mmCIF file of C-alpha atoms in Angstrom:
data_model
loop_
_atom_site.group_PDB
_atom_site.id
_atom_site.type_symbol
_atom_site.label_atom_id
_atom_site.label_comp_id
_atom_site.label_asym_id
_atom_site.label_seq_id
_atom_site.Cartn_x
_atom_site.Cartn_y
_atom_site.Cartn_z
ATOM 1 C CA MET A 131 38.268 -36.739 4.819
ATOM 2 C CA ARG A 132 37.126 -34.302 2.172
ATOM 3 C CA LYS A 133 34.325 -32.942 4.488
ATOM 4 C CA ILE A 134 36.833 -32.574 7.359
ATOM 5 C CA ILE A 135 39.131 -30.414 5.094
ATOM 6 C CA MET A 136 36.191 -28.371 3.828
ATOM 7 C CA ALA A 137 34.951 -27.634 7.376
ATOM 8 C CA ALA A 138 38.506 -26.725 8.519
ATOM 9 C CA ALA A 139 38.998 -24.435 5.502
ATOM 10 C CA ALA A 140 35.735 -22.719 6.312
ATOM 11 C CA CYS A 141 36.733 -22.401 9.912
ATOM 12 C CA LEU A 142 40.053 -20.676 8.884
ATOM 13 C CA MET A 143 38.441 -18.544 6.218
ATOM 14 C CA LEU A 144 35.807 -17.236 8.718
ATOM 15 C CA GLY A 145 38.319 -16.704 11.499
ATOM 16 C CA LEU A 146 36.571 -18.878 13.896
ATOM 17 C CA CYS A 147 39.139 -21.397 15.070
ATOM 18 C CA HIS A 148 40.673 -19.321 17.780
ATOM 19 C CA GLN A 149 37.800 -16.987 18.704
ATOM 20 C CA PRO A 150 34.825 -19.127 19.595
ATOM 21 C CA SER A 151 33.340 -16.388 21.804
ATOM 22 C CA GLN A 152 33.186 -14.015 18.963
ATOM 23 C CA ALA A 153 32.456 -16.532 16.248
ATOM 24 C CA GLN A 154 28.699 -16.015 15.518
ATOM 25 C CA GLU A 155 28.906 -12.219 15.023
ATOM 26 C CA ALA A 156 32.203 -12.281 13.087
ATOM 27 C CA SER A 157 31.195 -15.047 10.880
ATOM 28 C CA THR A 158 27.862 -13.619 9.970
ATOM 29 C CA GLN A 159 29.421 -10.482 8.503
ATOM 30 C CA VAL A 160 31.881 -12.533 6.519
ATOM 31 C CA LEU A 161 29.339 -14.777 5.166
ATOM 32 C CA ASN A 162 27.175 -11.865 4.086
ATOM 33 C CA ASP A 163 30.223 -10.418 2.258
ATOM 34 C CA LEU A 164 30.805 -13.819 0.506
ATOM 35 C CA ALA A 165 27.197 -13.945 -0.469
ATOM 36 C CA LYS A 166 27.460 -10.639 -2.132
ATOM 37 C CA ALA A 167 30.707 -11.615 -4.007
ATOM 38 C CA TYR A 168 29.780 -15.204 -5.240
ATOM 39 C CA ARG A 169 26.795 -16.026 -7.321
ATOM 40 C CA TYR A 170 26.181 -19.347 -5.786
ATOM 41 C CA PHE A 171 26.845 -18.690 -2.177
ATOM 42 C CA PHE A 172 23.909 -17.737 0.210
ATOM 43 C CA VAL A 173 23.293 -17.151 3.883
ATOM 44 C CA LEU A 174 20.163 -18.970 4.777
ATOM 45 C CA ASP A 175 17.638 -18.236 7.437
ATOM 46 C CA PRO A 176 18.718 -19.417 10.856
ATOM 47 C CA SER A 177 18.148 -22.991 11.956
ATOM 48 C CA ALA A 178 15.385 -23.871 14.350
ATOM 49 C CA GLU A 179 18.089 -23.398 17.189
ATOM 50 C CA GLY A 180 18.849 -20.061 15.967
ATOM 51 C CA ASN A 181 22.263 -20.870 14.331
ATOM 52 C CA THR A 182 23.589 -19.205 11.241
ATOM 53 C CA ARG A 183 23.381 -21.318 8.089
ATOM 54 C CA TYR A 184 25.129 -20.882 4.808
ATOM 55 C CA MET A 185 24.829 -22.738 1.363
ATOM 56 C CA TYR A 186 26.913 -23.071 -1.718
ATOM 57 C CA SER A 187 27.301 -25.172 -4.774
ATOM 58 C CA ASP A 188 30.649 -26.677 -6.038
ATOM 59 C CA VAL A 189 32.391 -27.646 -9.123
ATOM 60 C CA SER A 190 31.281 -31.365 -8.648
ATOM 61 C CA ALA A 191 27.672 -30.493 -8.849
ATOM 62 C CA HIS A 192 26.862 -30.811 -5.210
ATOM 63 C CA ILE A 193 25.043 -28.437 -2.806
ATOM 64 C CA HIS A 194 26.200 -28.125 0.737
ATOM 65 C CA VAL A 195 24.676 -26.392 3.771
ATOM 66 C CA PHE A 196 26.655 -25.791 6.883
ATOM 67 C CA GLU A 197 25.404 -24.655 10.263
ATOM 68 C CA LEU A 198 27.563 -22.736 12.752
ATOM 69 C CA LYS A 199 27.326 -24.570 16.088
ATOM 70 C CA LYS A 200 29.422 -22.926 18.891
ATOM 71 C CA GLY A 201 31.197 -20.937 16.195
ATOM 72 C CA ARG A 202 32.244 -23.841 14.041
ATOM 73 C CA PRO A 203 30.777 -24.760 10.735
ATOM 74 C CA GLN A 204 29.220 -28.300 10.688
ATOM 75 C CA LEU A 205 27.695 -29.948 7.668
ATOM 76 C CA ASP A 206 23.948 -29.887 7.909
ATOM 77 C CA TRP A 207 22.929 -31.219 4.500
ATOM 78 C CA GLU A 208 24.324 -31.948 1.044
ATOM 79 C CA THR A 209 23.002 -33.299 -2.192
ATOM 80 C CA ALA A 210 24.239 -36.241 -4.077
ATOM 81 C CA THR A 211 25.570 -35.269 -7.470
ATOM 82 C CA LEU A 212 23.070 -33.370 -9.495
ATOM 83 C CA GLY A 213 24.332 -34.879 -12.783
ATOM 84 C CA SER A 214 25.698 -31.702 -14.303
ATOM 85 C CA ALA A 215 26.745 -28.166 -13.420
ATOM 86 C CA VAL A 216 24.463 -25.879 -11.440
ATOM 87 C CA THR A 217 23.200 -23.062 -13.666
ATOM 88 C CA ALA A 218 20.865 -21.353 -11.101
ATOM 89 C CA LEU A 219 20.653 -21.610 -7.290
ATOM 90 C CA PHE A 220 18.586 -19.184 -5.216
ATOM 91 C CA VAL A 221 16.128 -19.109 -2.259
ATOM 92 C CA ALA A 222 12.476 -17.903 -2.738
ATOM 93 C CA ASP A 223 9.069 -18.392 -1.382
ATOM 94 C CA LEU A 224 7.676 -19.848 -4.656
ATOM 95 C CA ASP A 225 4.061 -20.756 -3.541
ATOM 96 C CA ALA A 226 3.686 -17.734 -1.189
ATOM 97 C CA ASP A 227 2.925 -19.838 1.910
ATOM 98 C CA GLY A 228 5.570 -18.044 4.047
ATOM 99 C CA ALA A 229 8.109 -20.935 3.812
ATOM 100 C CA LYS A 230 11.175 -20.613 1.608
ATOM 101 C CA GLU A 231 12.485 -23.050 -0.940
ATOM 102 C CA ILE A 232 15.944 -23.663 -2.354
ATOM 103 C CA VAL A 233 15.668 -23.623 -6.079
ATOM 104 C CA VAL A 234 18.205 -25.359 -8.332
ATOM 105 C CA ALA A 235 18.594 -25.697 -12.081
ATOM 106 C CA THR A 236 21.331 -27.628 -13.988
ATOM 107 C CA ALA A 237 22.893 -27.633 -17.378
ATOM 108 C CA ARG A 238 21.213 -30.828 -18.275
ATOM 109 C CA GLY A 239 17.729 -29.613 -17.657
ATOM 110 C CA ARG A 240 16.850 -30.495 -14.062
ATOM 111 C CA ILE A 241 14.741 -28.131 -11.860
ATOM 112 C CA ILE A 242 14.693 -29.226 -8.298
ATOM 113 C CA VAL A 243 13.050 -27.419 -5.357
ATOM 114 C CA TYR A 244 13.923 -28.306 -1.729
ATOM 115 C CA ASP A 245 12.328 -27.113 1.497
ATOM 116 C CA ALA A 246 14.864 -24.599 2.921
ATOM 117 C CA GLN A 247 14.437 -25.836 6.514
ATOM 118 C CA ASN A 248 14.278 -29.581 6.410
ATOM 119 C CA TYR A 249 15.778 -30.064 2.923
ATOM 120 C CA ASP A 250 12.888 -32.382 1.658
ATOM 121 C CA ARG A 251 12.613 -32.475 -2.013
ATOM 122 C CA VAL A 252 9.352 -30.635 -2.840
ATOM 123 C CA HIS A 253 9.406 -30.732 -6.656
ATOM 124 C CA GLU A 254 11.337 -31.900 -9.758
ATOM 125 C CA ASN A 255 10.337 -31.290 -13.333
ATOM 126 C CA PHE A 256 9.584 -34.772 -14.386
ATOM 127 C CA LEU A 257 6.414 -33.769 -16.146
ATOM 128 C CA GLU A 258 8.006 -30.848 -18.007
ATOM 129 C CA PRO A 259 11.406 -32.111 -18.971
ATOM 130 C CA VAL A 260 13.951 -29.999 -20.857
ATOM 131 C CA GLU A 261 17.387 -30.940 -22.204
ATOM 132 C CA SER A 262 19.317 -28.009 -20.881
ATOM 133 C CA ILE A 263 18.959 -24.871 -18.693
ATOM 134 C CA ASP A 264 21.205 -21.824 -18.982
ATOM 135 C CA CYS A 265 19.844 -19.482 -16.259
ATOM 136 C CA MET A 266 16.914 -18.998 -14.082
ATOM 137 C CA ALA A 267 15.193 -16.402 -11.788
ATOM 138 C CA SER A 268 11.854 -16.019 -10.159
ATOM 139 C CA ALA A 269 9.300 -13.256 -9.303
ATOM 140 C CA ASN A 270 5.603 -12.776 -9.263
ATOM 141 C CA LEU A 271 4.604 -11.797 -12.781
ATOM 142 C CA ASP A 272 0.839 -12.024 -12.772
ATOM 143 C CA ASN A 273 -2.190 -11.676 -10.368
ATOM 144 C CA ASP A 274 -1.823 -14.910 -8.597
ATOM 145 C CA PRO A 275 -0.005 -14.912 -5.256
ATOM 146 C CA GLN A 276 2.913 -17.438 -6.196
ATOM 147 C CA GLU A 277 5.969 -16.588 -8.081
ATOM 148 C CA GLU A 278 6.904 -17.711 -11.512
ATOM 149 C CA LEU A 279 10.069 -19.413 -12.615
ATOM 150 C CA VAL A 280 11.614 -17.665 -15.658
ATOM 151 C CA PHE A 281 14.499 -19.505 -17.445
ATOM 152 C CA ILE A 282 16.344 -20.103 -20.663
ATOM 153 C CA ALA A 283 16.056 -23.768 -21.694
ATOM 154 C CA GLU A 284 17.062 -25.024 -25.104
ATOM 155 C CA LYS A 285 17.425 -21.447 -26.272
ATOM 156 C CA ARG A 286 13.766 -20.633 -25.532
ATOM 157 C CA LEU A 287 12.555 -18.443 -22.759
ATOM 158 C CA ASN A 288 10.102 -20.357 -20.421
ATOM 159 C CA ILE A 289 7.711 -19.280 -17.672
ATOM 160 C CA TYR A 290 6.589 -21.849 -15.158
ATOM 161 C CA ASP A 291 4.046 -21.491 -12.348
ATOM 162 C CA GLY A 292 5.772 -21.678 -9.012
ATOM 163 C CA ARG A 293 2.971 -23.597 -7.312
ATOM 164 C CA SER A 294 1.733 -26.029 -9.847
ATOM 165 C CA ALA A 295 5.142 -26.271 -11.644
ATOM 166 C CA THR A 296 3.283 -26.216 -15.013
ATOM 167 C CA MET A 297 4.385 -24.303 -18.085
ATOM 168 C CA GLU A 298 2.589 -20.940 -18.642
ATOM 169 C CA TRP A 299 4.574 -19.769 -21.731
ATOM 170 C CA ARG A 300 7.460 -20.680 -23.949
ATOM 171 C CA SER A 301 8.955 -18.405 -26.567
ATOM 172 C CA GLN A 302 9.156 -19.191 -30.316
ATOM 173 C CA GLN A 303 12.082 -16.786 -30.628
ATOM 174 C CA GLU A 304 15.516 -18.162 -29.487
ATOM 175 C CA PHE A 305 17.590 -16.386 -26.808
ATOM 176 C CA GLN A 306 21.027 -16.948 -25.399
ATOM 177 C CA ALA A 307 21.968 -15.848 -21.946
ATOM 178 C CA THR A 308 23.777 -17.123 -18.781
ATOM 179 C CA GLU A 309 22.312 -14.483 -16.584
ATOM 180 C CA ILE A 310 18.677 -13.353 -16.205
ATOM 181 C CA LEU A 311 17.055 -10.547 -13.951
ATOM 182 C CA LEU A 312 13.520 -9.511 -13.345
ATOM 183 C CA GLY A 313 12.672 -5.830 -12.536
ATOM 184 C CA ASP A 314 10.412 -2.846 -13.177
ATOM 185 C CA LEU A 315 12.440 -0.876 -15.654
ATOM 186 C CA ASP A 316 9.761 1.434 -17.189
ATOM 187 C CA ASP A 317 6.355 3.026 -16.481
ATOM 188 C CA ASP A 318 4.021 -0.017 -17.133
ATOM 189 C CA PRO A 319 2.990 -2.020 -14.058
ATOM 190 C CA GLN A 320 4.428 -5.333 -15.027
ATOM 191 C CA LEU A 321 8.014 -6.463 -14.570
ATOM 192 C CA GLU A 322 10.500 -6.784 -17.482
ATOM 193 C CA ILE A 323 12.641 -9.908 -18.129
ATOM 194 C CA LEU A 324 16.294 -8.757 -18.627
ATOM 195 C CA LEU A 325 18.951 -10.985 -20.222
ATOM 196 C CA HIS A 326 22.626 -10.075 -19.936
ATOM 197 C CA THR A 327 22.936 -10.465 -23.744
ATOM 198 C CA GLY A 328 20.824 -7.334 -24.178
ATOM 199 C CA ALA A 329 17.246 -8.407 -24.602
ATOM 200 C CA VAL A 330 14.548 -6.830 -22.577
ATOM 201 C CA ILE A 331 11.147 -8.742 -22.678
ATOM 202 C CA ASP A 332 7.738 -7.557 -21.454
ATOM 203 C CA SER A 333 6.511 -10.173 -18.923
ATOM 204 C CA ARG A 334 2.863 -9.619 -19.808
ATOM 205 C CA PHE A 335 2.831 -9.389 -23.574
ATOM 206 C CA TYR A 336 6.135 -11.264 -24.237
ATOM 207 C CA THR A 337 7.474 -8.739 -26.687
ATOM 208 C CA LEU A 338 10.863 -7.236 -26.953
ATOM 209 C CA GLU A 339 11.063 -3.903 -25.265
ATOM 210 C CA PRO A 340 12.506 -0.844 -27.159
ATOM 211 C CA GLY A 341 15.153 -0.523 -24.543
ATOM 212 C CA SER A 342 16.792 -3.879 -25.826
ATOM 213 C CA ILE A 343 20.376 -3.623 -27.070
ATOM 214 C CA GLU A 344 20.585 -4.683 -30.744
ATOM 215 C CA ASN A 345 24.386 -4.757 -30.913
ATOM 216 C CA GLY A 346 26.576 -5.715 -27.920
ATOM 217 C CA ILE A 347 25.642 -6.855 -24.415
ATOM 218 C CA PHE A 348 24.849 -5.411 -21.175
ATOM 219 C CA GLY A 349 27.763 -7.133 -19.464
ATOM 220 C CA THR A 350 29.040 -10.545 -18.425
ATOM 221 C CA ARG A 351 27.402 -9.985 -15.014
ATOM 222 C CA ILE A 352 24.520 -7.717 -14.482
ATOM 223 C CA LYS A 353 22.842 -5.935 -11.507
ATOM 224 C CA LEU A 354 19.884 -3.396 -11.310
ATOM 225 C CA PHE A 355 20.313 -0.176 -9.279
ATOM 226 C CA ASP A 356 18.741 3.392 -9.598
ATOM 227 C CA LEU A 357 21.876 5.507 -9.970
ATOM 228 C CA ASN A 358 20.301 8.767 -11.163
ATOM 229 C CA GLY A 359 17.265 8.821 -8.909
ATOM 230 C CA ASP A 360 14.635 8.789 -11.648
ATOM 231 C CA GLY A 361 12.687 5.934 -10.111
ATOM 232 C CA HIS A 362 13.852 3.440 -12.737
ATOM 233 C CA PRO A 363 16.753 1.147 -12.076
ATOM 234 C CA GLU A 364 19.677 1.187 -14.482
ATOM 235 C CA VAL A 365 21.519 -1.907 -15.667
ATOM 236 C CA LEU A 366 25.012 -2.254 -14.243
ATOM 237 C CA GLY A 367 26.977 -4.556 -16.428
ATOM 238 C CA GLU A 368 30.487 -5.870 -15.634
ATOM 239 C CA THR A 369 32.679 -5.963 -18.645
ATOM 240 C CA ALA A 370 35.592 -8.305 -19.474
ATOM 241 C CA GLY A 371 37.974 -5.971 -17.806
ATOM 242 C CA TYR A 372 35.861 -5.624 -14.648
ATOM 243 C CA MET A 373 34.841 -2.101 -15.573
ATOM 244 C CA LEU A 374 31.171 -1.148 -15.406
ATOM 245 C CA ARG A 375 28.838 -0.310 -18.287
ATOM 246 C CA VAL A 376 25.606 1.507 -17.054
ATOM 247 C CA TYR A 377 22.602 1.369 -19.335
ATOM 248 C CA ASP A 378 19.296 3.192 -18.843
ATOM 249 C CA VAL A 379 16.570 1.020 -20.308
ATOM 250 C CA TYR A 380 13.963 3.643 -19.696
ATOM 251 C CA SER A 381 15.793 6.298 -21.773
ATOM 252 C CA ARG A 382 17.337 3.707 -24.147
ATOM 253 C CA ARG A 383 20.855 4.974 -23.651
ATOM 254 C CA GLU A 384 24.156 4.256 -22.035
ATOM 255 C CA ILE A 385 24.668 6.870 -19.408
ATOM 256 C CA TRP A 386 28.240 6.109 -18.178
#
């Protein structure tokens, strides 16, 4: 019954129930808008039949994937309970083989990787267990082709190899954050690790960058965007009142 209610709600939300002929085009735009607004909502690559798919996690620690068939959302896959709240959910080609994976982290320390097409479980961190994970992101930080998983676990910053799923580095210094981004914020070739709490860490030497904020935070939610056209993205941080704080890590100052 719950699945039927969820599917019906999605149908009404996407405006599909009475316009099946326009469903695919209209729903794709709405889904893309939802993906921009919500942290754990994603539009996946089309199914083998070319149908639009979307994914989200819910408050009961489940992940659901729906496929639009003839303009109506139908459940394609869902997880059993993950045991605790989702603290990271994204899609990436971790091992650089051209196939994307669904990457999940949970509050009680699980890292699970699923194939984004057939939903097979590719990996779970049984060999490198942690008690908790606060946030996670991925990017290629070194010279090998695969991406690295970068995450805060047990107040330490961790870097895992995306192919072998082995630990490459773990910080001695403690960090706290619920949001993490990776981006090129200065003139050196390597990416920087950005925590919403104000820390900027060099991904090669693992040192705190001068652009880190000593007092205060970037924002409760953060994004990167080059607002002034200098070739270096600024940090856009959303404050508690939904206003934006714009910080230039390269010049080490708040610009707006």
